[in-house]
Short mmCIF file of C-alpha atoms (C1' of nucleotides) in Angstrom, two decimals:
data_model
loop_
_atom_site.label_atom_id
_atom_site.label_comp_id
_atom_site.label_asym_id
_atom_site.label_seq_id
_atom_site.Cartn_x
_atom_site.Cartn_y
_atom_site.Cartn_z
CA MET A 24 33.33 14.06 1.27
CA ARG A 25 32.47 15.88 -1.90
CA VAL A 26 32.50 13.79 -5.11
CA SER A 27 32.64 14.67 -8.82
CA LYS A 28 29.59 15.81 -10.74
CA GLU A 29 29.64 12.54 -12.63
CA GLN A 30 29.75 10.52 -9.41
CA ALA A 31 27.01 12.66 -7.90
CA ALA A 32 24.76 11.92 -10.88
CA LYS A 33 25.45 8.21 -10.46
CA ASN A 34 24.68 8.45 -6.76
CA ARG A 35 21.37 10.10 -7.52
CA GLU A 36 20.50 7.36 -9.97
CA ARG A 37 21.41 4.71 -7.42
CA VAL A 38 19.15 6.37 -4.85
CA VAL A 39 16.25 6.18 -7.32
CA ASP A 40 16.96 2.51 -8.13
CA VAL A 41 17.36 1.48 -4.52
CA ALA A 42 14.18 3.38 -3.62
CA GLY A 43 12.31 1.51 -6.34
CA GLN A 44 13.40 -1.80 -4.83
CA LEU A 45 12.64 -0.87 -1.23
CA PHE A 46 9.25 0.61 -2.12
CA ARG A 47 8.30 -2.60 -3.94
CA GLU A 48 9.28 -4.62 -0.88
CA ARG A 49 7.81 -2.47 1.89
CA GLY A 50 5.53 0.12 0.26
CA PHE A 51 6.02 3.89 0.03
CA ASP A 52 5.05 4.51 3.66
CA GLY A 53 7.11 1.57 4.90
CA VAL A 54 10.43 3.05 3.81
CA GLY A 55 12.04 6.19 5.21
CA ILE A 56 14.51 8.50 3.50
CA ASP A 57 17.20 7.28 5.88
CA ALA A 58 16.66 3.63 4.83
CA VAL A 59 16.87 4.55 1.14
CA MET A 60 20.02 6.62 1.58
CA ALA A 61 21.68 4.02 3.81
CA GLN A 62 20.95 1.30 1.23
CA ALA A 63 22.53 3.57 -1.40
CA GLY A 64 25.58 4.03 0.85
CA LEU A 65 24.87 7.66 1.74
CA THR A 66 23.59 9.58 4.77
CA HIS A 67 20.05 10.83 4.84
CA GLY A 68 20.91 14.51 5.25
CA GLY A 69 22.18 14.75 1.70
CA PHE A 70 18.89 13.60 0.23
CA TYR A 71 17.31 17.05 -0.05
CA LYS A 72 20.13 18.45 -2.18
CA SER A 73 19.01 15.98 -4.88
CA PHE A 74 15.26 15.77 -4.36
CA ALA A 75 12.67 18.37 -3.41
CA SER A 76 10.64 15.90 -1.36
CA LYS A 77 9.93 12.24 -0.73
CA ASP A 78 7.02 12.46 -3.18
CA GLU A 79 9.43 13.54 -5.90
CA LEU A 80 11.56 10.46 -5.17
CA ILE A 81 8.46 8.25 -5.25
CA ALA A 82 7.47 9.63 -8.67
CA GLU A 83 10.97 9.15 -10.07
CA ALA A 84 11.24 5.67 -8.59
CA CYS A 85 7.93 4.69 -10.22
CA GLN A 86 9.10 6.08 -13.53
CA ALA A 87 12.49 4.34 -13.41
CA ALA A 88 11.19 1.03 -12.07
CA GLY A 89 8.40 1.16 -14.66
CA VAL A 90 10.86 1.63 -17.51
CA ARG A 91 12.93 -1.25 -16.17
CA SER A 92 9.91 -3.51 -15.66
CA VAL A 93 8.64 -2.97 -19.22
CA GLU A 94 12.12 -3.56 -20.67
CA ASP A 95 12.57 -6.75 -18.68
CA TRP A 96 9.25 -8.42 -19.37
CA ILE A 97 8.77 -7.28 -22.95
CA GLY A 98 12.46 -7.65 -23.87
CA HIS A 99 12.64 -11.22 -22.65
CA ALA A 100 9.36 -12.12 -24.36
CA ALA A 101 10.42 -10.54 -27.67
CA ASN A 102 13.43 -12.88 -27.82
CA SER A 103 11.20 -15.90 -27.38
CA SER A 104 9.57 -18.05 -30.04
CA ASP A 105 6.13 -17.38 -28.57
CA PRO A 106 6.28 -13.95 -26.92
CA PHE A 107 2.82 -13.88 -25.35
CA VAL A 108 3.17 -17.35 -23.83
CA ASP A 109 6.64 -16.44 -22.55
CA LEU A 110 5.38 -13.21 -20.95
CA VAL A 111 2.36 -14.79 -19.27
CA THR A 112 4.26 -17.86 -18.09
CA ARG A 113 7.17 -15.92 -16.63
CA TYR A 114 5.00 -13.17 -15.15
CA LEU A 115 2.63 -15.60 -13.47
CA SER A 116 5.41 -17.78 -12.05
CA PRO A 117 6.07 -18.54 -8.36
CA ALA A 118 9.55 -17.07 -8.92
CA HIS A 119 8.12 -13.65 -9.85
CA CYS A 120 5.69 -13.93 -6.97
CA ARG A 121 8.60 -14.41 -4.55
CA ASN A 122 10.79 -11.69 -6.00
CA ARG A 123 9.09 -8.44 -5.09
CA LYS A 124 12.26 -6.35 -5.10
CA ASP A 125 13.08 -6.87 -8.77
CA GLY A 126 9.62 -7.91 -9.88
CA CYS A 127 7.07 -5.89 -11.80
CA VAL A 128 6.47 -2.53 -10.16
CA PHE A 129 2.83 -2.52 -11.28
CA ALA A 130 2.01 -5.73 -9.43
CA ALA A 131 3.99 -4.58 -6.38
CA LEU A 132 2.50 -1.11 -5.91
CA ALA A 133 -0.79 -0.88 -7.82
CA THR A 134 -3.10 -0.22 -4.87
CA ASP A 135 -0.51 1.98 -3.13
CA VAL A 136 -0.12 4.28 -6.14
CA GLY A 137 -3.88 4.89 -6.28
CA ARG A 138 -3.54 6.82 -3.03
CA ARG A 139 -0.56 9.02 -3.97
CA ASP A 140 -0.61 12.50 -5.49
CA ARG A 141 -0.92 13.33 -9.16
CA PRO A 142 2.76 13.30 -10.27
CA VAL A 143 3.22 9.79 -8.84
CA ARG A 144 0.06 8.51 -10.52
CA ALA A 145 1.03 10.19 -13.79
CA ALA A 146 4.47 8.51 -13.81
CA PHE A 147 2.94 5.15 -12.96
CA ALA A 148 0.14 5.47 -15.53
CA GLU A 149 2.54 6.49 -18.29
CA ARG A 150 4.58 3.30 -17.81
CA LEU A 151 1.43 1.20 -17.43
CA LYS A 152 0.25 2.49 -20.81
CA ALA A 153 3.62 1.71 -22.38
CA PHE A 154 3.48 -1.82 -20.96
CA SER A 155 -0.08 -2.32 -22.26
CA THR A 156 0.89 -1.09 -25.73
CA HIS A 157 3.81 -3.52 -25.85
CA VAL A 158 1.65 -6.40 -24.61
CA ALA A 159 -0.91 -5.60 -27.34
CA ARG A 160 1.83 -6.07 -29.94
CA LEU A 161 2.73 -9.53 -28.59
CA MET A 162 -0.89 -10.46 -28.32
CA PRO A 163 -2.65 -12.87 -30.68
CA GLY A 164 -5.89 -11.52 -32.10
CA ARG A 165 -7.50 -10.48 -35.35
CA SER A 166 -7.77 -6.71 -35.11
CA ALA A 167 -5.63 -4.09 -33.40
CA ALA A 168 -8.64 -3.03 -31.32
CA ARG A 169 -9.16 -6.59 -30.09
CA ARG A 170 -5.46 -6.98 -29.29
CA ARG A 171 -5.53 -3.70 -27.36
CA GLU A 172 -8.59 -4.78 -25.41
CA GLY A 173 -7.13 -8.20 -24.75
CA ALA A 174 -3.83 -6.69 -23.65
CA LEU A 175 -5.47 -4.37 -21.10
CA ALA A 176 -7.48 -7.27 -19.67
CA ALA A 177 -4.40 -9.51 -19.64
CA VAL A 178 -2.35 -6.90 -17.80
CA ALA A 179 -5.17 -6.52 -15.25
CA THR A 180 -5.32 -10.29 -14.80
CA MET A 181 -1.55 -10.58 -14.33
CA ILE A 182 -1.33 -7.70 -11.85
CA GLY A 183 -4.36 -8.93 -9.93
CA ALA A 184 -3.16 -12.53 -9.81
CA ILE A 185 0.30 -11.63 -8.47
CA ALA A 186 -1.21 -9.28 -5.90
CA MET A 187 -3.64 -12.00 -4.76
CA ALA A 188 -0.93 -14.66 -4.61
CA ARG A 189 1.33 -12.40 -2.55
CA ALA A 190 -1.47 -11.35 -0.23
CA ALA A 191 -2.46 -14.93 0.56
CA ASP A 192 -0.61 -16.66 3.39
CA ASP A 193 -1.56 -19.95 1.75
CA GLU A 194 1.02 -21.24 -0.76
CA GLU A 195 -1.41 -23.70 -2.28
CA PHE A 196 -4.06 -21.06 -2.92
CA ALA A 197 -1.40 -18.74 -4.35
CA ALA A 198 -0.25 -21.42 -6.78
CA GLU A 199 -3.85 -22.14 -7.75
CA VAL A 200 -4.51 -18.47 -8.55
CA LEU A 201 -1.40 -18.22 -10.72
CA ALA A 202 -2.26 -21.47 -12.54
CA ALA A 203 -5.84 -20.34 -13.15
CA ALA A 204 -4.69 -17.00 -14.57
CA ARG A 205 -2.14 -18.71 -16.82
CA ALA A 206 -4.68 -21.24 -18.09
CA THR A 207 -7.28 -18.57 -18.76
CA LEU A 208 -4.92 -16.17 -20.52
CA LEU A 209 -3.35 -18.92 -22.59
CA GLY A 210 -6.58 -20.83 -23.20
CA LYS A 211 -4.95 -24.07 -22.09
CA ASP A 212 -8.11 -25.86 -21.23
CA GLY A 213 -10.33 -26.17 -24.23
CA ALA A 214 -12.03 -24.36 -27.06
CA SER A 215 -13.35 -21.33 -25.20
CA ALA A 216 -12.10 -19.42 -22.23
CA PRO A 217 -13.98 -19.65 -18.93
CA GLY A 218 -15.96 -16.52 -18.38
CA LEU A 219 -17.35 -16.38 -21.86
CA GLN A 220 -21.08 -15.99 -22.03
CA GLY A 221 -22.92 -18.31 -24.41
CA MET B 14 -17.25 8.29 30.70
CA ARG B 15 -17.81 4.60 31.19
CA VAL B 16 -20.53 2.96 29.05
CA SER B 17 -22.41 -0.33 29.27
CA LYS B 18 -20.87 -3.63 28.15
CA GLU B 19 -23.32 -3.70 25.27
CA GLN B 20 -22.37 -0.18 24.18
CA ALA B 21 -18.66 -1.02 24.54
CA ALA B 22 -19.08 -4.00 22.22
CA LYS B 23 -20.85 -1.75 19.69
CA ASN B 24 -18.06 0.81 20.00
CA ARG B 25 -15.47 -1.87 19.30
CA GLU B 26 -17.38 -2.98 16.22
CA ARG B 27 -17.63 0.60 15.01
CA VAL B 28 -13.87 1.01 15.42
CA VAL B 29 -13.30 -2.06 13.23
CA ASP B 30 -15.76 -0.83 10.58
CA VAL B 31 -14.36 2.70 10.52
CA ALA B 32 -10.81 1.32 10.35
CA GLY B 33 -11.80 -0.80 7.34
CA GLN B 34 -13.06 2.29 5.55
CA LEU B 35 -10.07 4.49 6.40
CA PHE B 36 -7.57 1.75 5.49
CA ARG B 37 -9.24 1.32 2.09
CA GLU B 38 -9.00 5.06 1.51
CA ARG B 39 -5.47 5.75 2.80
CA GLY B 40 -3.74 2.39 3.30
CA PHE B 41 -2.72 0.75 6.60
CA ASP B 42 0.31 3.00 7.08
CA GLY B 43 -1.61 6.11 6.08
CA VAL B 44 -4.00 5.92 9.03
CA GLY B 45 -3.08 6.33 12.69
CA ILE B 46 -4.91 4.93 15.72
CA ASP B 47 -5.94 8.47 16.63
CA ALA B 48 -7.61 9.00 13.24
CA VAL B 49 -9.52 5.71 13.53
CA MET B 50 -10.67 6.43 17.09
CA ALA B 51 -11.61 10.02 16.26
CA GLN B 52 -13.68 8.85 13.29
CA ALA B 53 -15.42 6.38 15.63
CA GLY B 54 -16.10 9.21 18.09
CA LEU B 55 -13.60 8.06 20.75
CA THR B 56 -10.19 9.13 22.01
CA HIS B 57 -7.12 7.20 20.98
CA GLY B 58 -6.01 6.27 24.48
CA GLY B 59 -8.87 3.82 24.90
CA PHE B 60 -7.84 1.84 21.84
CA TYR B 61 -5.49 -0.53 23.67
CA LYS B 62 -8.15 -1.72 26.10
CA SER B 63 -9.92 -3.26 23.07
CA PHE B 64 -7.02 -4.26 20.81
CA ALA B 65 -3.59 -5.68 21.55
CA SER B 66 -1.95 -3.76 18.70
CA LYS B 67 -2.56 -1.93 15.45
CA ASP B 68 -1.82 -5.18 13.60
CA GLU B 69 -4.67 -6.87 15.45
CA LEU B 70 -7.01 -4.09 14.30
CA ILE B 71 -5.74 -4.44 10.73
CA ALA B 72 -6.44 -8.18 10.74
CA GLU B 73 -9.92 -7.70 12.17
CA ALA B 74 -10.68 -4.87 9.76
CA CYS B 75 -9.65 -7.06 6.81
CA GLN B 76 -11.84 -9.88 8.12
CA ALA B 77 -14.88 -7.66 8.69
CA ALA B 78 -14.50 -5.65 5.47
CA GLY B 79 -13.96 -8.93 3.59
CA VAL B 80 -17.18 -10.43 4.96
CA ARG B 81 -19.04 -7.24 4.03
CA SER B 82 -17.50 -7.06 0.55
CA VAL B 83 -18.43 -10.66 -0.27
CA GLU B 84 -21.99 -10.18 1.03
CA ASP B 85 -22.44 -7.00 -0.97
CA TRP B 86 -21.15 -8.17 -4.33
CA ILE B 87 -22.42 -11.74 -4.23
CA GLY B 88 -25.70 -10.83 -2.53
CA HIS B 89 -26.58 -8.22 -5.12
CA ALA B 90 -25.58 -10.51 -7.99
CA ALA B 91 -27.62 -13.42 -6.61
CA ASN B 92 -30.78 -11.34 -6.80
CA SER B 93 -30.16 -10.54 -10.43
CA SER B 94 -31.40 -12.38 -13.50
CA ASP B 95 -27.84 -12.89 -14.73
CA PRO B 96 -25.61 -13.00 -11.61
CA PHE B 97 -22.22 -13.16 -13.32
CA VAL B 98 -23.00 -10.28 -15.68
CA ASP B 99 -24.35 -8.26 -12.75
CA LEU B 100 -21.24 -8.88 -10.66
CA VAL B 101 -18.75 -8.06 -13.40
CA THR B 102 -20.66 -5.00 -14.60
CA ARG B 103 -21.11 -3.51 -11.15
CA TYR B 104 -17.62 -4.41 -9.96
CA LEU B 105 -15.93 -2.94 -13.02
CA SER B 106 -17.97 0.28 -12.97
CA PRO B 107 -16.63 3.82 -12.65
CA ALA B 108 -18.83 4.15 -9.55
CA HIS B 109 -16.98 1.33 -7.77
CA CYS B 110 -13.70 2.79 -8.94
CA ARG B 111 -14.55 6.11 -7.29
CA ASN B 112 -15.87 4.63 -4.06
CA ARG B 113 -12.82 3.26 -2.30
CA LYS B 114 -14.24 3.62 1.20
CA ASP B 115 -17.15 1.22 0.71
CA GLY B 116 -15.72 -0.61 -2.29
CA CYS B 117 -14.21 -4.06 -2.43
CA VAL B 118 -11.49 -4.45 0.18
CA PHE B 119 -9.54 -6.82 -2.08
CA ALA B 120 -9.19 -4.24 -4.85
CA ALA B 121 -8.38 -1.51 -2.34
CA LEU B 122 -5.65 -3.24 -0.33
CA ALA B 123 -4.32 -6.22 -2.33
CA THR B 124 -0.70 -5.07 -2.68
CA ASP B 125 -0.65 -3.60 0.84
CA VAL B 126 -1.74 -6.86 2.46
CA GLY B 127 1.10 -8.75 0.79
CA ARG B 128 3.50 -6.85 3.03
CA ARG B 129 1.72 -7.40 6.35
CA ASP B 130 2.29 -10.14 8.90
CA ARG B 131 0.71 -13.60 8.83
CA PRO B 132 -2.53 -12.97 10.76
CA VAL B 133 -3.44 -10.10 8.42
CA ARG B 134 -2.69 -12.16 5.32
CA ALA B 135 -4.60 -15.14 6.74
CA ALA B 136 -7.72 -13.04 7.37
CA PHE B 137 -7.50 -11.48 3.91
CA ALA B 138 -6.87 -14.82 2.17
CA GLU B 139 -9.75 -16.52 3.95
CA ARG B 140 -12.21 -13.91 2.63
CA LEU B 141 -10.60 -13.97 -0.81
CA LYS B 142 -11.19 -17.73 -0.96
CA ALA B 143 -14.80 -17.28 0.11
CA PHE B 144 -15.30 -14.65 -2.60
CA SER B 145 -13.72 -16.91 -5.23
CA THR B 146 -15.92 -19.83 -4.20
CA HIS B 147 -19.04 -17.71 -4.50
CA VAL B 148 -17.96 -16.32 -7.86
CA ALA B 149 -17.38 -19.89 -9.10
CA ARG B 150 -21.01 -20.67 -8.30
CA LEU B 151 -22.26 -17.70 -10.37
CA MET B 152 -19.91 -18.54 -13.16
CA PRO B 153 -20.97 -20.08 -16.46
CA GLY B 154 -18.93 -23.13 -17.43
CA ARG B 155 -19.26 -26.83 -18.06
CA SER B 156 -17.42 -28.41 -15.12
CA ALA B 157 -16.91 -27.32 -11.53
CA ALA B 158 -13.14 -27.32 -12.09
CA ARG B 159 -13.50 -24.98 -15.07
CA ARG B 160 -15.83 -22.67 -13.14
CA ARG B 161 -13.35 -22.60 -10.25
CA GLU B 162 -10.49 -21.79 -12.57
CA GLY B 163 -12.51 -19.18 -14.40
CA ALA B 164 -13.61 -17.62 -11.11
CA LEU B 165 -10.05 -17.24 -9.81
CA ALA B 166 -8.96 -15.63 -13.07
CA ALA B 167 -12.04 -13.39 -13.12
CA VAL B 168 -11.38 -12.23 -9.55
CA ALA B 169 -7.75 -11.48 -10.50
CA THR B 170 -8.90 -9.51 -13.54
CA MET B 171 -11.43 -7.51 -11.54
CA ILE B 172 -9.01 -6.69 -8.73
CA GLY B 173 -6.24 -5.80 -11.17
CA ALA B 174 -8.48 -3.66 -13.36
CA ILE B 175 -9.80 -1.59 -10.44
CA ALA B 176 -6.29 -1.16 -9.04
CA MET B 177 -5.01 -0.02 -12.46
CA ALA B 178 -7.93 2.35 -13.02
CA ARG B 179 -7.44 3.92 -9.59
CA ALA B 180 -3.69 4.19 -9.99
CA ALA B 181 -3.96 6.00 -13.33
CA ASP B 182 -4.35 9.78 -13.21
CA ASP B 183 -5.94 9.52 -16.67
CA GLU B 184 -9.74 9.09 -16.60
CA GLU B 185 -9.88 7.98 -20.21
CA PHE B 186 -7.31 5.24 -19.69
CA ALA B 187 -9.08 4.14 -16.50
CA ALA B 188 -12.38 3.84 -18.38
CA GLU B 189 -10.66 1.93 -21.17
CA VAL B 190 -9.18 -0.59 -18.72
CA LEU B 191 -12.55 -1.19 -17.04
CA ALA B 192 -14.29 -1.58 -20.42
CA ALA B 193 -11.63 -4.02 -21.67
CA ALA B 194 -11.91 -6.15 -18.53
CA ARG B 195 -15.72 -6.19 -18.78
CA ALA B 196 -15.67 -7.12 -22.46
CA THR B 197 -13.11 -9.88 -21.92
CA LEU B 198 -14.86 -11.40 -18.89
CA LEU B 199 -18.28 -11.22 -20.51
CA GLY B 200 -17.09 -12.19 -23.99
CA LYS B 201 -18.92 -9.25 -25.48
CA ASP B 202 -16.89 -9.01 -28.62
CA GLY B 203 -17.13 -12.23 -30.55
CA ALA B 204 -16.81 -15.97 -30.48
CA SER B 205 -13.54 -16.33 -28.62
CA ALA B 206 -11.92 -14.22 -25.92
CA PRO B 207 -8.77 -12.27 -26.76
CA GLY B 208 -5.78 -13.96 -25.29
CA LEU B 209 -6.72 -17.37 -26.48
CA GLN B 210 -4.00 -19.15 -28.34
CA GLY B 211 -4.98 -20.78 -31.64
"C1'" DA C 5 34.79 29.52 -4.84
"C1'" DT C 6 31.60 26.14 -5.38
"C1'" DT C 7 29.13 22.24 -3.95
"C1'" DA C 8 28.25 17.13 -2.76
"C1'" DT C 9 27.93 15.02 1.31
"C1'" DC C 10 27.91 14.69 6.38
"C1'" DT C 11 26.53 15.67 11.27
"C1'" DA C 12 23.08 17.29 14.13
"C1'" DT C 13 18.63 18.57 15.11
"C1'" DA C 14 13.89 20.72 14.84
"C1'" DG C 15 9.20 19.62 14.56
"C1'" DA C 16 5.62 16.56 13.51
"C1'" DT C 17 3.50 12.17 13.93
"C1'" DC C 18 2.78 7.55 15.44
"C1'" DT C 19 2.37 3.38 18.59
"C1'" DA C 20 1.82 2.20 23.09
"C1'" DT C 21 1.38 2.89 28.17
"C1'" DA C 22 0.24 4.98 32.81
"C1'" DG C 23 -2.84 6.85 35.72
"C1'" DA C 24 -7.23 9.47 36.40
"C1'" DT C 25 -12.23 9.65 35.94
"C1'" DA C 26 -16.88 8.39 36.19
"C1'" DA C 27 -20.52 5.26 35.10
"C1'" DT C 28 -21.87 0.32 35.28
"C1'" DG C 29 -22.93 -3.94 37.59
"C1'" DC C 30 -22.75 -6.75 41.50
"C1'" DA D 29 -15.58 -2.77 43.09
"C1'" DT D 30 -15.01 -3.03 38.42
"C1'" DT D 31 -13.99 -1.20 34.06
"C1'" DA D 32 -14.75 1.66 29.64
"C1'" DT D 33 -13.03 5.74 28.35
"C1'" DC D 34 -10.20 9.93 28.82
"C1'" DT D 35 -6.03 12.88 29.55
"C1'" DA D 36 -1.27 13.08 29.29
"C1'" DT D 37 3.00 11.52 27.89
"C1'" DA D 38 7.05 8.44 26.85
"C1'" DG D 39 9.78 6.80 23.23
"C1'" DA D 40 10.48 5.86 18.55
"C1'" DT D 41 10.43 7.26 13.86
"C1'" DC D 42 9.96 10.22 9.96
"C1'" DT D 43 10.39 14.41 6.85
"C1'" DA D 44 12.92 18.33 6.26
"C1'" DT D 45 16.45 21.92 7.31
"C1'" DA D 46 20.76 24.28 9.02
"C1'" DG D 47 25.38 24.54 9.17
"C1'" DA D 48 29.96 22.17 8.84
"C1'" DT D 49 33.33 19.71 6.03
"C1'" DA D 50 36.28 18.58 2.40
"C1'" DA D 51 36.98 17.60 -2.41
"C1'" DT D 52 36.00 19.37 -7.12
"C1'" DG D 53 36.33 22.64 -10.82
"C1'" DC D 54 37.26 27.10 -12.38
#
DNA sequence: ATTATCTATAGATCTATAGATAATGC
DNA sequence: ATTATCTATAGATCTATAGATAATGC
C-alpha cells in the first residue's frame, strides 16, 4: 500500500495533471475528488494527505496546466518560420476546438475561473500574463507598447473565439467564427483590419 | 397557496429570469433549484410542475438572458451617434466587468455552455448568432462579408476580454486587457491595427 | 516508527418525486 | 374538480475525516 517518497511525489503530480485535464473537459464543479483520484489510479480517501482542499487542487491544476499551455503554444510557434501566424493558425484550428482535455486551459476555463476564490484566480492570471508577454514577443508591430496591446487583444480574441466555437452546437457557425478570428488577427483580407474606424 | 394561471405564468417567467442572473454569477453547477426558487420567492418543490429538469431551465435561461443581452447592447448602441464605438466602449467597460448578474450572458457563461447538452448549446448559439448579425450591421466596413467577419471577430474579442478581466485577480491587468481590446477594435492607436501582417 | 494509501463513513447538498393543501375556474 | 404551490423525503453525489493497513526509511 505505502509507496516511496519519490513515487508519492510522482503520484501527487499525476493527480494535478489529471485534474487539469478533467477540469478542462467538465469544469471545476463537474469533477469530484473521487473521479480525479480514480483517473490517477488512486482512491479518493488519500487525496487529503496531499491537498488541503479541492480549491487547493484547482489552483495547482490551473498553475500546472497554464505552464504547460504556454510551453506548448509558444514553444511550437517559436520553432516556426512565422511564429505569430503559426500560433494563431494552430490555436484557432478545429483540432484545438475539439481537444478540450489537452487544449489551452485559458480557453477551456476562462469564465469558470472568474467565479473561483482568490488563489485560483491568482494562479490563472499569473499564467495568462506570462502567455500574453510571450505572445507580445512573437507579435509584429512597431513599438513594444503596440505589440503588448496587440498581444492582449489577440489573446482575448483567441480565447473568445474558441469558447464561442465550443459553445455553439452548430459546426458551420463554429468554423465561421474561427475563420473570422484568424482572418482578422492575420489581416488576410486586405489593407486594413475590419473594426478599424476611419 | 394556489395562484391564478396568469400569476403562475409570471412566476415561471420570474424563475427563468432569476435563474439567468444566478447562473451568470455562480455558473450552472454553482446554483441549485432551491436557490433559484427561493430567489424567485417560491419553494423548490414546485419547480418540477413548471420544468421537466434543471437542464430545461438552463436552456430557457440562456435563451431569455440571450434575448435580453442582445436587446440591451444593440438597443443602446442603436440610439447612439456612433453605434459601434458605443457598443465596444460600454461592453469593454469596468462597469460591465463588475456586473456579472445583468451583464452579457455570452461573456459570463461561454466556457460553461460548451460543456452542456445540445438544447442548451442550441439556445446559446442561436442568440450568439443574432448578436453577431446585429453587430455586423453596426460595424464599419466596405462589404457585408467583411462586416460579418469583423463582427464575429469583434464579438470573440469582447467575450474573451471580459472573461480574462474577470478571471484575473489583478485589477490593473484587467483594466489593461479591456483597454487593449477597446483600442484594437476601435483602431485608436494609428493607421493599422496591431496583429496585421505586413 | 513513520507514513502513503486504502476502506468506510459522516454530513452536507443536490435533483427529483410523492402526497398534502388551498385557491382558482368551471 | 382542477391545479399551483408547499412540505417532506428518497436517492444520489460530493467534500472531508477517521482509523486501518502495509511498505518505506531510519
